[in-house]
Amino acid sequence: MNEPVFLKRTIVKQTLWSEHLQEERKLRIYLPPGYNEVLSYPVIYCQDGEEFFNFGRIATLAGQLILEQDIEPFIIVGVEVNVAVRTQEYAPFGNRFKQYLSCFAEEIIPFIEHNYPVRRTREERIIAGDSLGGSVSLHLALAYPNLFSRVLSLSGAYYPQTREILAQEEDLSWLDINMVVGLQETEYTTDTGVYDFVQMNRDTRSLLESRGATVSYREKDGRHLWGFWQKELPESLLYFLNK
């Protein structure tokens, strides 16, 4: 299968107004090869939407999975973020965190479901993110378990506040999470400090499993970079899309 075949898809850019955030939010929507409005599609929602498309090459990867591995076609929604306020929206201690969760669940999801033929059960939605995007994806599932039960986490930034929230959960048997972290992420500097992402993810895995969550977990050679996540993304996508 040659590369040009993968390009026979559409990427649509949309903008919606968020009452919760009091600003516009940009979306990138991938429509698969052979897209037909009379059909219905599984959907993947990505934090850091611009980076998932530009650095994660998720549209090209999706085409390869659909056309080479006979995966059922799916739609991707990339939710863009202003890097200057990313931590404030994605981290549980951020001053825009609650508003962002509300925007995502109560405004973005209805907007997509009104305009595109995506499936509306939590088993047909995957919510994905890298670093703090992985963390906020998990928080969205915890806050809206009726909407999300499948989380794709690339080197999730599960800060102490997140683990404290997880520790208060009693039953996460409804949750299915795919986690990957790079073994060279033991001293990664963020805007809030230096963290050992490997230990952070190991501890989070233990918390999740002890509360009944289904956890697919792997550690690979890699750093806290899109070069690593891009290579791991197909395996993580296949974990959910093959089910």
PDB file of C-alpha atoms in Angstrom, residues 46-48 51-52 81-94 97 100-101 127-140 151-162 185 188 190-193 195 197 200-201 224 226 229:
ATOM      1  CA  CYS A  46      -7.212  13.796  21.563  1.00  0.00           C
ATOM      2  CA  GLN A  47      -5.887  16.438  23.941  1.00  0.00           C
ATOM      3  CA  ASP A  48      -3.119  18.608  22.428  1.00  0.00           C
ATOM      4  CA  GLU A  51       0.452  18.090  18.254  1.00  0.00           C
ATOM      5  CA  PHE A  52      -1.300  14.740  17.769  1.00  0.00           C
ATOM      6  CA  VAL A  81      -4.910  24.000  23.495  1.00  0.00           C
ATOM      7  CA  ASN A  82      -3.162  27.286  24.185  1.00  0.00           C
ATOM      8  CA  VAL A  83       0.226  26.162  25.514  1.00  0.00           C
ATOM      9  CA  ALA A  84       0.387  29.210  27.808  1.00  0.00           C
ATOM     10  CA  VAL A  85      -2.594  27.934  29.841  1.00  0.00           C
ATOM     11  CA  ARG A  86      -2.183  24.199  29.209  1.00  0.00           C
ATOM     12  CA  THR A  87      -1.189  23.333  32.780  1.00  0.00           C
ATOM     13  CA  GLN A  88      -4.036  25.461  34.133  1.00  0.00           C
ATOM     14  CA  GLU A  89      -6.513  23.440  32.041  1.00  0.00           C
ATOM     15  CA  TYR A  90      -4.988  19.956  32.228  1.00  0.00           C
ATOM     16  CA  ALA A  91      -3.642  19.716  35.787  1.00  0.00           C
ATOM     17  CA  PRO A  92      -6.075  19.031  38.658  1.00  0.00           C
ATOM     18  CA  PHE A  93      -4.630  22.004  40.557  1.00  0.00           C
ATOM     19  CA  GLY A  94      -5.089  24.351  37.580  1.00  0.00           C
ATOM     20  CA  PHE A  97      -9.271  22.645  35.165  1.00  0.00           C
ATOM     21  CA  TYR A 100     -12.043  22.610  30.836  1.00  0.00           C
ATOM     22  CA  LEU A 101     -13.584  19.314  31.951  1.00  0.00           C
ATOM     23  CA  ILE A 127      -9.968   9.670  24.970  1.00  0.00           C
ATOM     24  CA  ALA A 128      -6.241  10.131  24.423  1.00  0.00           C
ATOM     25  CA  GLY A 129      -3.443  12.350  25.641  1.00  0.00           C
ATOM     26  CA  ASP A 130       0.269  12.727  26.200  1.00  0.00           C
ATOM     27  CA  SER A 131       1.847  13.810  29.504  1.00  0.00           C
ATOM     28  CA  LEU A 132      -0.678  16.120  31.223  1.00  0.00           C
ATOM     29  CA  GLY A 133      -3.037  15.312  28.358  1.00  0.00           C
ATOM     30  CA  GLY A 134      -3.020  11.711  29.554  1.00  0.00           C
ATOM     31  CA  SER A 135      -3.765  12.888  33.068  1.00  0.00           C
ATOM     32  CA  VAL A 136      -6.691  15.117  32.089  1.00  0.00           C
ATOM     33  CA  SER A 137      -8.078  12.301  29.932  1.00  0.00           C
ATOM     34  CA  LEU A 138      -8.179  10.063  33.000  1.00  0.00           C
ATOM     35  CA  HIS A 139      -9.793  12.857  35.020  1.00  0.00           C
ATOM     36  CA  LEU A 140     -12.467  13.257  32.338  1.00  0.00           C
ATOM     37  CA  VAL A 151      -8.267   6.106  28.099  1.00  0.00           C
ATOM     38  CA  LEU A 152      -5.101   6.112  25.985  1.00  0.00           C
ATOM     39  CA  SER A 153      -2.197   7.511  28.007  1.00  0.00           C
ATOM     40  CA  LEU A 154       1.221   8.373  26.572  1.00  0.00           C
ATOM     41  CA  SER A 155       3.642   9.081  29.466  1.00  0.00           C
ATOM     42  CA  GLY A 156       0.825  10.402  31.646  1.00  0.00           C
ATOM     43  CA  ALA A 157       1.755  13.183  34.086  1.00  0.00           C
ATOM     44  CA  TYR A 158       0.009  11.715  37.117  1.00  0.00           C
ATOM     45  CA  TYR A 159       1.012  14.264  39.732  1.00  0.00           C
ATOM     46  CA  PRO A 160       0.402  13.609  43.458  1.00  0.00           C
ATOM     47  CA  GLN A 161      -2.976  15.381  43.297  1.00  0.00           C
ATOM     48  CA  THR A 162      -4.170  12.936  40.648  1.00  0.00           C
ATOM     49  CA  GLU A 185      11.784   9.590  31.642  1.00  0.00           C
ATOM     50  CA  TYR A 188      11.946  15.046  33.348  1.00  0.00           C
ATOM     51  CA  THR A 190       8.138  20.273  33.727  1.00  0.00           C
ATOM     52  CA  ASP A 191       6.839  23.739  34.504  1.00  0.00           C
ATOM     53  CA  THR A 192       5.971  22.543  38.030  1.00  0.00           C
ATOM     54  CA  GLY A 193       9.140  20.602  38.882  1.00  0.00           C
ATOM     55  CA  TYR A 195       9.477  14.219  38.024  1.00  0.00           C
ATOM     56  CA  PHE A 197       7.566   9.644  35.102  1.00  0.00           C
ATOM     57  CA  MET A 200       4.720   8.025  38.604  1.00  0.00           C
ATOM     58  CA  ASN A 201       3.149   5.699  36.034  1.00  0.00           C
ATOM     59  CA  HIS A 224       9.323  12.336  27.024  1.00  0.00           C
ATOM     60  CA  TRP A 226       6.742  12.916  20.388  1.00  0.00           C
ATOM     61  CA  TRP A 229       4.996   8.595  21.444  1.00  0.00           C
TER      62      TRP A 229
END
